[in-house]
Amino acid sequence: MDYQVFDTTLRDGAQREGISYTVADKLAVARLLDEFGVGFIEGGWPGAMPKDTEFFERAKTELDLKHAVLVAFGATRKAGVDVATDPQVQALLDAGTPVVCVVAKSDIRHVERALRTTGDENLAMVRDTVRHLVANGRRAFVDCEHFFDGFRHDPAYTASVVKTAIDAGAERVVMCDTNGGMLPSMITKAITEVVERTGVSPELLGIHCQNDTACAVANTVAAVEAGVQHFQCTANGYGERPGNADLFAVVSNLQLKLGRKVLPDGCLEKATRVSTALAEIANIAPDTHQAYVGAAAFAHKAGLHASAIKVDPLLYNHVDPAVVGNDMRILVTEMAGRASIELKSRELGIDLAGHPDTLSTVTRRVKDLEAVGWSFEAADASFELLVRSELPGAEYARPFALESYRVQVEHREDDTVLCEATVKVRVHGERVIATAEGNGPVNALDEALRTALANHYPQLKTFELADFKVRILEGSHGTNAVTRVLVGTSDHNRRWTTVGVHENVVEASWTALVDALTYGLGKS
Ligand SMILES: CC(=O)SCCNC(=O)CCNC(=O)[C@H](O)C(C)(C)COP(=O)(O)OP(=O)(O)OC[C@H]1O[C@@H](n2cnc3c(N)ncnc32)[C@H](O)[C@@H]1OP(=O)(O)O
Ligand SMILES: CC(=O)C(=O)O
């Protein structure tokens, strides 16, 4: 079967609050979608806004699409206007795309109240526009706006819009759940009925679902199961209000669950990378919990899951993460069991299979520490140091030992604030004392510690403090509040995170800083 994967990230996706693509962004999005193997890329509405007109103009020379064809989107001709003189329709032809998709009203209430015209004139608008596009060498698709609501209200009228479009030469008529209020059973029922009523084969129909019931992906899949072969989606589900059907979830479901081949070979594996790249271009933080492609889509926290995953990862994953280019991760938290600790350690390059005592000790220590505010979930480096410190023979010798530190904060008459820290450490048998200033106590401590270690560890120069997060955790059972600090550190090659917890924010920061340098030195 020839499925038509129709992407509208650049048109409907751009209707999401907060997205504002530049023309260069749009070109970059189109290239990524093409690489992902979609068949159609709806690039925008030429004539409606200068950016979209420019996009289609530049696409003529700057896009070299391998899989996809470009689609210009617009509306049917205006009521009472000759299609040949409608500037909006002319702009669609000027875009020079092989395919044009026009939105048509298919709910009689919208025809009469929003367009303020008659049902017959709306049918003429559809007929004239499709014929005009086809006569000018374009493949014409018709998006029937409010199809499902219209079909429930007045099935005969909505069906007549579908029939008119097909008879005029439209290649596909797309049933749009514009208000996004449908559920899968409603979609299936409506498709069965419209096919019966019009005699139009489901293969000539398409589906476009908004996500207002959180069912856009399910509704799209239901339509395909009902025989529809053209489906419209947006990357990461971007779109107006709660968005559209997420392209990555729809194609993954169709290929992996229903065995429908909707993308060229080798494309589905790019899903995670392309999804993240498209989020970056949209300037929206990737959704960690997005199905299939989110960073947490295959992250397991529960100890019971890990114990089964140890036997076979597929026992707790609905698909192999690699098929969508994602990875499985084991999270170590208070919910970990020995299997979680063993798998996570293996991920970090430490084989604990032959160390049952270490496994039990680390499991207990993680639970005890998390009970008082520690969190290892995002701090792999601190977890690794903890595991190594429990290995027989402590194979990870600490590169320095702290004798003491002191930090002072001075608020001066002229309102400047100066921080000064002194650290005393023992390193390679030498006692070193160093003092440094900083713009805050943690910065001063970091500087002083690096100064103290500089002669022994010149590679410290490449370490950079990349992130610093502080969270105050409410005390429980009569204890005081504690502070949890996460420190992100990077060098030229890698990035790692460490954690410290204490009632005193400086001490919590110090613990995380010391772990950050210890871990980095152990790896460099
Ligand atoms: C469900 C969807 O998401 S469809 C896509 C919607 N996307 C957009 O609206 C984004 C781009 N839109 C725009 O830039 C502008 O709305 C434009 C340029 C298209 C139109 O702007 P304006 O000419 O100022 O008209 P305005 O937006 O106020 O109203 C829309 C007009 O189109 C008419 N119209 C609406 N749908 C259709 C249709 N399917 N066929 C023909 N005409 C239509 C309306 O009746 C109204 O006509 P009127 O100006 O004679 O009253
Ligand atoms: C066409 C479209 O975007 C809709 O009806 O939702």
Coordinates of C-alpha atoms and ligand atoms in Angstrom, one line a residue:
M1 CA 0.0 0.0 0.0
D2 CA 1.2 3.5 -0.7
Y3 CA 0.9 5.5 2.4
Q4 CA 1.2 9.3 2.3
V5 CA 3.0 10.7 5.3
F6 CA 2.0 14.3 5.2
D7 CA 3.9 16.6 7.5
T8 CA 2.5 20.0 8.5
T9 CA 5.0 21.1 11.1
L10 CA 5.8 24.2 9.0
R11 CA 2.1 25.2 8.6
D12 CA -0.1 23.8 11.4
G13 CA 2.9 23.2 13.7
A14 CA 3.8 26.9 13.4
Q15 CA 0.4 27.7 14.7
R16 CA 1.6 26.6 18.2
E17 CA 1.9 29.4 20.8
G18 CA 5.6 30.2 21.2
I19 CA 6.8 29.1 17.8
S20 CA 8.1 31.6 15.3
Y21 CA 10.3 30.1 12.6
T22 CA 12.6 32.3 10.5
V23 CA 12.8 31.4 6.8
A24 CA 16.2 29.8 7.5
D25 CA 14.6 27.8 10.3
K26 CA 11.9 26.6 7.9
L27 CA 14.4 25.5 5.3
A28 CA 16.3 23.6 8.0
V29 CA 13.1 21.9 9.3
A30 CA 12.2 20.9 5.7
R31 CA 15.6 19.3 5.3
L32 CA 15.3 17.3 8.5
L33 CA 11.8 16.1 7.7
D34 CA 13.0 15.0 4.2
E35 CA 15.8 13.1 5.8
F36 CA 13.2 11.4 8.1
G37 CA 11.5 10.2 5.0
V38 CA 8.1 11.9 5.0
G39 CA 6.4 12.1 1.6
F40 CA 4.9 15.6 1.8
I41 CA 6.1 18.8 3.6
E42 CA 3.4 21.5 3.9
G43 CA 5.6 24.5 4.0
G44 CA 3.2 27.3 4.9
W45 CA 0.6 29.6 3.4
P46 CA 2.1 31.6 0.5
G47 CA 0.5 35.0 0.2
A48 CA -0.8 35.0 3.8
M49 CA 2.5 36.2 5.3
P50 CA 5.8 37.4 3.8
K51 CA 7.9 34.7 5.5
D52 CA 5.9 31.9 3.9
T53 CA 6.0 33.5 0.5
E54 CA 9.8 33.9 0.8
F55 CA 10.1 30.3 2.0
F56 CA 8.6 28.9 -1.2
E57 CA 10.7 31.3 -3.3
R58 CA 13.9 30.2 -1.6
A59 CA 12.9 26.6 -1.6
K60 CA 13.0 26.6 -5.4
T61 CA 16.8 26.9 -5.3
E62 CA 17.8 26.1 -1.7
L63 CA 16.0 22.8 -1.1
D64 CA 17.0 19.6 -2.7
L65 CA 14.5 17.1 -1.3
K66 CA 15.2 13.4 -1.7
H67 CA 12.0 11.9 -0.3
A68 CA 9.4 14.6 0.1
V69 CA 7.5 16.9 -2.2
L70 CA 6.7 20.4 -1.1
V71 CA 3.1 21.5 -0.5
A72 CA 1.6 25.0 -0.5
F73 CA -1.4 25.5 1.8
G74 CA -4.2 28.0 1.3
A75 CA -8.0 28.3 1.2
T76 CA -10.6 27.7 -1.5
R77 CA -11.5 30.9 -3.5
K78 CA -13.4 33.5 -1.7
A79 CA -17.2 33.4 -1.9
G80 CA -18.5 35.3 -4.9
V81 CA -15.1 35.8 -6.5
D82 CA -13.9 34.3 -9.8
V83 CA -11.2 31.7 -8.9
A84 CA -9.0 33.0 -11.7
T85 CA -8.8 36.5 -10.2
D86 CA -8.6 35.4 -6.5
P87 CA -5.1 36.6 -5.4
Q88 CA -4.9 34.1 -2.7
V89 CA -5.4 31.2 -5.1
Q90 CA -2.9 32.8 -7.5
A91 CA -0.3 33.0 -4.7
L92 CA -0.7 29.2 -4.3
L93 CA 0.2 28.7 -8.0
D94 CA 3.1 31.2 -7.7
A95 CA 4.6 29.1 -4.9
G96 CA 5.5 26.6 -7.7
T97 CA 4.9 23.5 -5.6
P98 CA 3.8 20.2 -7.2
V99 CA 1.0 19.8 -4.6
V100 CA -1.4 22.4 -3.2
C101 CA -3.6 21.7 -0.2
V102 CA -6.6 23.9 0.2
V103 CA -8.8 24.2 3.3
A104 CA -12.5 24.0 2.7
K105 CA -15.5 24.5 5.0
S106 CA -17.3 21.2 5.4
D107 CA -19.6 22.0 8.3
I108 CA -22.7 23.8 7.1
R109 CA -22.8 25.9 10.3
H110 CA -19.4 27.3 9.4
V111 CA -20.4 27.9 5.8
E112 CA -23.5 29.9 6.8
R113 CA -22.2 31.6 9.9
A114 CA -18.4 32.1 9.4
L115 CA -18.2 32.3 5.6
R116 CA -21.7 34.0 5.5
T117 CA -22.5 32.2 2.2
T118 CA -24.8 29.3 1.0
G119 CA -24.1 25.6 1.0
D120 CA -24.2 25.6 -2.8
E121 CA -21.7 28.5 -3.1
N122 CA -19.3 26.7 -0.8
L123 CA -19.5 23.6 -3.0
A124 CA -18.8 25.8 -6.0
M125 CA -15.8 27.3 -4.2
V126 CA -14.4 23.8 -3.7
R127 CA -15.2 22.7 -7.2
D128 CA -13.7 25.8 -8.9
T129 CA -10.6 25.9 -6.8
V130 CA -9.8 22.2 -7.3
R131 CA -10.4 22.4 -11.0
H132 CA -8.3 25.5 -11.4
L133 CA -5.4 24.0 -9.5
V134 CA -5.6 20.7 -11.5
A135 CA -5.9 22.7 -14.8
N136 CA -2.7 24.5 -13.8
G137 CA -0.9 21.2 -13.3
R138 CA -1.1 20.8 -9.6
R139 CA -2.0 17.8 -7.5
A140 CA -4.8 19.1 -5.3
F141 CA -5.5 18.0 -1.7
V142 CA -8.6 19.3 0.1
D143 CA -8.6 19.7 3.9
C144 CA -12.2 19.5 5.0
E145 CA -12.2 21.7 8.1
H146 CA -14.6 20.6 10.9
F147 CA -15.3 17.4 9.0
F148 CA -16.3 15.3 12.0
D149 CA -18.4 17.9 13.8
G150 CA -20.0 18.8 10.5
F151 CA -20.7 15.1 9.6
R152 CA -22.4 14.6 13.0
H153 CA -24.6 17.7 12.5
D154 CA -25.5 17.3 8.8
P155 CA -24.0 14.2 7.3
A156 CA -25.5 14.9 3.9
Y157 CA -23.9 18.3 3.5
T158 CA -20.5 17.3 4.7
A159 CA -20.5 14.2 2.5
S160 CA -21.4 16.4 -0.5
V161 CA -18.3 18.5 0.1
V162 CA -16.2 15.3 0.0
K163 CA -17.9 14.1 -3.2
T164 CA -17.6 17.5 -4.9
A165 CA -13.9 17.7 -4.2
I166 CA -13.2 14.2 -5.5
D167 CA -15.4 14.7 -8.6
A168 CA -13.5 18.0 -9.3
G169 CA -10.2 16.1 -9.4
A170 CA -8.9 16.2 -5.8
E171 CA -6.3 13.5 -5.2
R172 CA -7.1 13.3 -1.5
V173 CA -9.9 14.7 0.7
V174 CA -8.7 15.0 4.2
M175 CA -11.1 14.7 7.1
C176 CA -10.0 17.2 9.7
D177 CA -10.9 17.0 13.4
T178 CA -10.3 20.7 13.6
N179 CA -11.6 21.3 17.1
G180 CA -9.9 18.0 18.2
G181 CA -12.9 16.7 20.1
M182 CA -13.1 13.2 18.7
L183 CA -12.3 9.8 20.2
P184 CA -11.0 6.8 18.2
S185 CA -14.4 5.1 18.1
M186 CA -16.0 8.2 16.7
I187 CA -13.4 8.5 14.0
T188 CA -13.9 4.9 12.9
K189 CA -17.7 5.2 12.9
A190 CA -17.6 8.4 10.8
I191 CA -15.2 7.0 8.2
T192 CA -17.4 3.9 7.8
E193 CA -20.5 6.0 7.3
V194 CA -18.9 8.6 4.9
V195 CA -17.6 5.8 2.7
E196 CA -21.0 4.2 2.6
R197 CA -22.8 7.5 1.9
T198 CA -20.4 8.8 -0.8
G199 CA -19.0 5.6 -2.3
V200 CA -15.6 7.3 -2.1
S201 CA -12.9 4.7 -1.4
P202 CA -11.2 5.2 2.0
E203 CA -7.9 5.2 0.1
L204 CA -8.8 8.6 -1.3
L205 CA -9.4 10.0 2.2
G206 CA -7.0 11.5 4.5
I207 CA -6.9 12.3 8.3
H208 CA -5.8 15.3 10.2
C209 CA -6.3 15.3 14.0
Q210 CA -5.9 18.0 16.5
N211 CA -5.1 16.8 20.0
D212 CA -7.7 18.5 22.2
T213 CA -8.8 15.1 23.7
A214 CA -5.2 13.9 23.9
C215 CA -6.3 11.3 21.3
A216 CA -4.7 12.8 18.1
V217 CA -2.3 9.9 17.7
A218 CA -4.9 7.3 18.5
N219 CA -7.4 8.9 16.2
T220 CA -4.9 9.0 13.4
V221 CA -4.0 5.3 13.8
A222 CA -7.8 4.4 14.0
A223 CA -8.3 6.2 10.7
V224 CA -5.5 4.3 9.1
E225 CA -6.9 1.0 10.5
A226 CA -10.2 2.1 8.8
G227 CA -8.5 2.2 5.5
V228 CA -7.2 5.8 5.2
Q229 CA -3.8 6.0 3.6
H230 CA -3.0 9.7 3.9
F231 CA -2.3 11.1 7.4
Q232 CA -1.2 14.5 8.4
C233 CA 1.0 15.0 11.5
T234 CA 3.4 17.5 13.0
A235 CA 6.9 16.8 14.5
N236 CA 6.6 16.4 18.3
G237 CA 2.9 17.1 18.0
Y238 CA 3.4 20.9 17.7
G239 CA 0.3 22.8 16.7
E240 CA -2.5 25.1 17.7
R241 CA -3.8 24.6 21.3
P242 CA -2.7 21.2 22.6
G243 CA -1.3 20.5 19.2
N244 CA -1.6 17.9 16.5
A245 CA -0.9 14.2 16.1
D246 CA 2.8 13.6 16.8
L247 CA 4.5 12.4 13.6
F248 CA 7.1 10.3 15.5
A249 CA 4.4 8.4 17.5
V250 CA 2.1 7.9 14.5
V251 CA 4.8 6.5 12.2
S252 CA 6.3 4.4 15.0
N253 CA 2.9 2.9 15.9
L254 CA 2.0 2.2 12.3
Q255 CA 5.3 0.6 11.4
L256 CA 6.1 -1.2 14.7
K257 CA 2.6 -2.1 15.9
L258 CA 0.6 -2.6 12.7
G259 CA 3.4 -3.6 10.4
R260 CA 2.5 -0.8 7.9
K261 CA 5.5 0.3 5.9
V262 CA 5.1 4.1 5.9
L263 CA 8.7 5.4 5.8
P264 CA 11.6 4.4 3.5
D265 CA 14.0 1.8 4.9
G266 CA 16.5 3.2 7.4
C267 CA 14.4 6.3 8.3
L268 CA 12.6 5.3 11.5
E269 CA 16.0 4.9 13.3
K270 CA 16.5 8.6 12.9
A271 CA 13.3 9.5 14.8
T272 CA 15.0 10.4 18.1
R273 CA 17.7 12.5 16.6
V274 CA 15.4 14.3 14.2
S275 CA 12.8 15.0 16.9
T276 CA 15.5 16.6 19.1
A277 CA 16.9 18.6 16.3
L278 CA 13.4 19.9 15.4
A279 CA 12.8 20.9 19.0
E280 CA 16.0 22.9 19.0
I281 CA 15.0 24.7 15.9
A282 CA 11.6 25.5 17.4
N283 CA 13.4 26.7 20.5
I284 CA 11.3 24.4 22.7
A285 CA 12.9 22.1 25.3
P286 CA 12.5 18.5 24.1
D287 CA 9.8 16.7 25.9
T288 CA 11.7 14.1 28.0
H289 CA 8.6 12.0 28.4
Q290 CA 7.5 12.0 24.7
A291 CA 6.6 8.5 23.5
Y292 CA 9.3 6.7 21.6
V293 CA 11.7 9.6 21.2
G294 CA 11.9 11.2 24.7
A295 CA 15.0 10.8 26.8
A296 CA 12.9 9.1 29.4
A297 CA 10.8 7.0 26.9
F298 CA 12.9 3.9 27.9
A299 CA 14.2 5.0 31.3
H300 CA 13.4 2.5 34.1
K301 CA 13.3 3.4 37.7
A302 CA 11.6 0.6 39.5
G303 CA 13.8 -2.1 40.9
L304 CA 11.4 -4.9 39.8
H305 CA 11.6 -3.7 36.2
A306 CA 15.4 -3.8 36.4
S307 CA 15.5 -7.3 37.7
A308 CA 13.5 -8.5 34.7
I309 CA 15.4 -6.3 32.3
K310 CA 18.6 -8.0 33.5
V311 CA 17.3 -11.2 32.1
D312 CA 16.0 -9.6 28.8
P313 CA 15.5 -5.9 28.1
L314 CA 12.4 -6.6 26.0
L315 CA 10.6 -7.9 29.1
Y316 CA 10.0 -4.3 30.1
N317 CA 10.3 -2.4 26.9
H318 CA 7.4 -2.4 24.4
V319 CA 9.9 -2.2 21.5
D320 CA 13.7 -2.2 21.2
P321 CA 14.6 1.5 21.7
A322 CA 17.2 1.2 19.0
V323 CA 14.5 0.9 16.3
V324 CA 13.6 4.6 16.9
G325 CA 17.2 5.6 17.6
N326 CA 16.7 5.8 21.3
D327 CA 18.5 4.2 24.3
M328 CA 17.3 2.4 27.4
R329 CA 18.5 3.8 30.7
I330 CA 18.4 2.5 34.2
L331 CA 17.7 5.2 36.8
V332 CA 19.2 4.7 40.3
T333 CA 17.0 6.0 43.0
E334 CA 15.4 4.9 46.3
M335 CA 13.3 2.6 44.1
A336 CA 16.3 0.6 43.0
G337 CA 17.0 -3.0 43.8
R338 CA 20.2 -4.8 43.4
A339 CA 19.4 -5.5 39.8
S340 CA 19.1 -1.8 39.1
I341 CA 22.4 -1.1 40.8
E342 CA 24.1 -3.9 38.8
L343 CA 22.7 -2.7 35.4
K344 CA 23.5 1.0 36.1
S345 CA 27.0 0.1 37.1
R346 CA 27.4 -2.0 34.0
E347 CA 26.3 1.0 32.0
L348 CA 29.1 3.0 33.7
G349 CA 31.6 0.3 33.0
I350 CA 31.7 -1.4 36.4
D351 CA 30.9 -5.1 36.5
L352 CA 29.4 -5.9 39.9
A353 CA 28.2 -9.4 38.9
G354 CA 30.9 -11.0 41.1
H355 CA 30.4 -8.6 44.0
P356 CA 27.1 -9.5 45.8
D357 CA 28.2 -7.8 49.0
T358 CA 29.0 -4.5 47.2
L359 CA 25.7 -4.7 45.4
S360 CA 23.8 -5.0 48.7
T361 CA 25.8 -2.3 50.4
V362 CA 25.4 0.2 47.5
T363 CA 21.7 -0.6 47.3
R364 CA 21.3 0.1 51.0
R365 CA 23.4 3.3 50.9
V366 CA 21.4 4.7 47.9
K367 CA 18.2 4.1 49.8
D368 CA 19.5 5.6 53.0
L369 CA 21.0 8.7 51.3
E370 CA 17.9 9.3 49.1
A371 CA 15.8 9.1 52.3
V372 CA 17.7 12.2 53.6
G373 CA 17.5 14.2 50.4
W374 CA 20.1 12.8 48.0
S375 CA 19.1 12.1 44.4
F376 CA 21.3 10.1 42.2
E377 CA 18.9 10.0 39.2
A378 CA 20.6 12.9 37.5
A379 CA 24.0 12.5 39.2
D380 CA 25.7 9.5 37.5
A381 CA 29.1 10.7 38.5
S382 CA 28.4 10.8 42.2
F383 CA 26.8 7.4 41.9
E384 CA 29.8 6.0 40.2
L385 CA 32.1 7.4 42.9
L386 CA 29.8 5.8 45.5
V387 CA 30.0 2.4 43.8
R388 CA 33.8 2.6 43.4
S389 CA 34.2 3.6 47.0
E390 CA 32.4 0.4 48.0
L391 CA 34.5 -1.9 45.8
P392 CA 36.9 -4.2 47.6
G393 CA 40.3 -2.5 47.6
A394 CA 38.6 0.8 46.8
E395 CA 40.0 0.9 43.2
Y396 CA 39.2 4.6 42.9
A397 CA 41.8 6.3 45.1
R398 CA 40.7 9.8 45.9
P399 CA 43.1 12.2 44.1
F400 CA 43.3 14.6 47.2
A401 CA 42.1 14.7 50.8
L402 CA 40.5 17.7 52.5
E403 CA 42.0 18.9 55.7
S404 CA 39.6 21.9 56.0
Y405 CA 38.0 24.8 54.2
R406 CA 36.9 28.2 55.3
V407 CA 34.9 30.8 53.4
Q408 CA 34.1 34.4 54.3
V409 CA 31.5 36.7 52.8
E410 CA 32.2 40.4 53.3
H411 CA 29.6 43.1 52.5
R412 CA 31.4 46.4 52.2
E413 CA 30.3 50.0 52.8
D414 CA 30.1 50.7 49.0
D415 CA 27.7 47.7 48.7
T416 CA 30.2 45.4 47.0
V417 CA 30.2 41.8 48.3
L418 CA 33.5 40.0 48.4
C419 CA 33.9 36.3 49.0
E420 CA 37.2 34.7 50.0
A421 CA 37.9 31.0 50.5
T422 CA 40.8 29.1 51.9
V423 CA 41.2 25.4 51.5
K424 CA 43.8 23.0 53.0
V425 CA 44.3 19.7 51.2
R426 CA 46.8 16.9 51.1
V427 CA 47.8 15.8 47.6
H428 CA 50.4 13.3 46.7
G429 CA 51.8 13.5 50.2
E430 CA 52.1 17.3 50.2
R431 CA 50.0 19.7 52.3
V432 CA 48.8 22.6 50.2
I433 CA 47.0 25.7 51.4
A434 CA 45.4 28.0 48.8
T435 CA 43.2 31.1 49.0
A436 CA 41.1 32.6 46.3
E437 CA 38.4 35.2 45.8
G438 CA 35.1 34.8 44.0
N439 CA 31.8 36.4 43.2
G440 CA 30.1 34.0 45.6
P441 CA 31.1 31.6 48.3
V442 CA 30.9 28.5 46.0
N443 CA 32.8 30.3 43.2
A444 CA 35.5 31.3 45.8
L445 CA 35.8 27.7 47.1
D446 CA 36.0 26.3 43.5
E447 CA 38.8 28.7 42.7
A448 CA 40.7 28.0 45.9
L449 CA 40.4 24.2 45.4
R450 CA 41.6 24.4 41.8
T451 CA 44.5 26.7 42.8
A452 CA 45.5 24.1 45.5
L453 CA 45.5 21.3 43.0
A454 CA 46.8 23.1 40.0
N455 CA 50.5 22.0 40.2
H456 CA 49.5 18.4 40.6
Y457 CA 46.7 18.2 38.1
P458 CA 47.2 20.7 35.3
Q459 CA 44.3 19.1 33.4
L460 CA 41.9 20.9 35.8
K461 CA 42.3 23.9 33.5
T462 CA 40.0 22.2 31.0
F463 CA 37.2 21.6 33.6
E464 CA 34.4 24.1 33.5
L465 CA 31.5 24.5 35.8
A466 CA 28.6 24.1 33.3
D467 CA 25.6 24.1 35.6
F468 CA 24.7 24.7 39.2
K469 CA 21.2 23.9 40.6
V470 CA 20.1 24.4 44.1
R471 CA 16.9 23.0 45.6
I472 CA 15.7 23.5 49.2
L473 CA 14.0 20.3 50.4
E474 CA 11.4 20.5 53.1
G475 CA 12.5 18.8 56.3
S476 CA 10.5 15.7 57.3
H477 CA 9.8 14.0 60.6
G478 CA 10.9 17.0 62.6
T479 CA 14.2 17.5 60.8
N480 CA 15.4 20.8 59.3
A481 CA 15.1 21.6 55.6
V482 CA 18.1 20.5 53.6
T483 CA 19.7 21.8 50.5
R484 CA 20.4 19.7 47.5
V485 CA 23.0 21.0 45.0
L486 CA 23.6 19.5 41.6
V487 CA 26.8 20.6 39.8
G488 CA 27.3 20.0 36.1
T489 CA 30.9 20.0 34.9
S490 CA 32.4 19.6 31.5
D491 CA 35.7 19.3 29.8
H492 CA 36.5 19.1 26.1
N493 CA 35.0 15.6 25.8
R494 CA 32.3 15.0 28.3
R495 CA 29.9 16.3 30.8
W496 CA 29.1 14.9 34.2
T497 CA 26.9 15.7 37.2
T498 CA 27.5 15.4 40.9
V499 CA 25.3 15.9 43.9
G500 CA 25.7 17.2 47.4
V501 CA 23.2 17.5 50.3
H502 CA 23.5 19.3 53.6
E503 CA 21.6 21.7 55.8
N504 CA 24.2 24.2 54.9
V505 CA 24.2 25.3 51.2
V506 CA 28.0 25.9 51.1
E507 CA 28.7 22.4 52.5
A508 CA 26.2 20.8 50.0
S509 CA 28.0 22.7 47.2
W510 CA 31.4 21.7 48.5
T511 CA 30.5 18.0 48.4
A512 CA 29.2 18.3 44.9
L513 CA 32.3 20.3 43.8
V514 CA 34.8 17.8 45.3
D515 CA 33.0 14.9 43.7
A516 CA 33.0 16.8 40.3
L517 CA 36.8 17.3 40.4
T518 CA 37.4 13.8 41.8
Y519 CA 35.4 12.2 39.1
G520 CA 36.8 14.3 36.3
L521 CA 40.4 13.6 37.5
G522 CA 39.7 9.9 37.6
K523 CA 38.7 10.0 34.0
S524 CA 41.3 12.3 32.6
Ligands
LIG1 C1 -8.0 25.0 10.7 C2 -6.8 25.7 10.3 O1 -5.8 25.7 11.0 S1 -6.8 26.5 8.8 C3 -5.3 27.4 8.7 C4 -5.5 28.7 9.4 N1 -4.2 29.4 9.3 C5 -4.2 30.8 9.4 O2 -5.3 31.4 9.5 C6 -2.9 31.4 9.4 C7 -2.7 32.4 8.2 N2 -3.8 33.3 8.1 C8 -3.6 34.7 7.7 O3 -2.5 35.2 7.6 C9 -4.9 35.5 7.5 O4 -6.0 35.0 8.2 C10 -5.3 35.4 6.0 C11 -4.2 36.2 5.2 C12 -5.4 34.0 5.4 C13 -6.6 36.1 5.7 O5 -6.5 37.4 6.3 P1 -7.7 38.4 6.1 O6 -7.9 38.6 4.6 O7 -7.4 39.6 6.9 O8 -9.0 37.7 6.6 P2 -9.4 37.2 8.0 O9 -8.3 36.4 8.6 O10 -9.9 38.3 8.9 O11 -10.7 36.3 7.7 C14 -10.6 35.1 6.9 C15 -11.3 35.3 5.6 O12 -11.2 34.1 4.8 C16 -12.5 33.5 4.6 N3 -12.4 32.1 4.7 C17 -12.2 31.3 5.8 N4 -12.1 30.1 5.4 C18 -12.2 30.0 4.1 C19 -12.2 29.0 3.1 N5 -12.0 27.7 3.5 N6 -12.4 29.3 1.8 C20 -12.5 30.6 1.5 N7 -12.5 31.6 2.3 C21 -12.4 31.3 3.6 C22 -13.4 34.1 5.8 O13 -14.7 34.1 5.4 C23 -12.8 35.5 5.8 O14 -13.3 36.2 4.7 P3 -13.7 37.8 4.8 O15 -12.4 38.5 5.0 O16 -14.3 38.0 3.5 O17 -14.6 38.0 5.9
LIG2 C1 -6.8 22.2 8.2 C2 -6.6 22.1 9.6 O1 -5.5 22.4 10.0 C3 -7.6 21.7 10.5 O2 -8.8 21.6 10.1 O3 -7.4 21.5 11.7

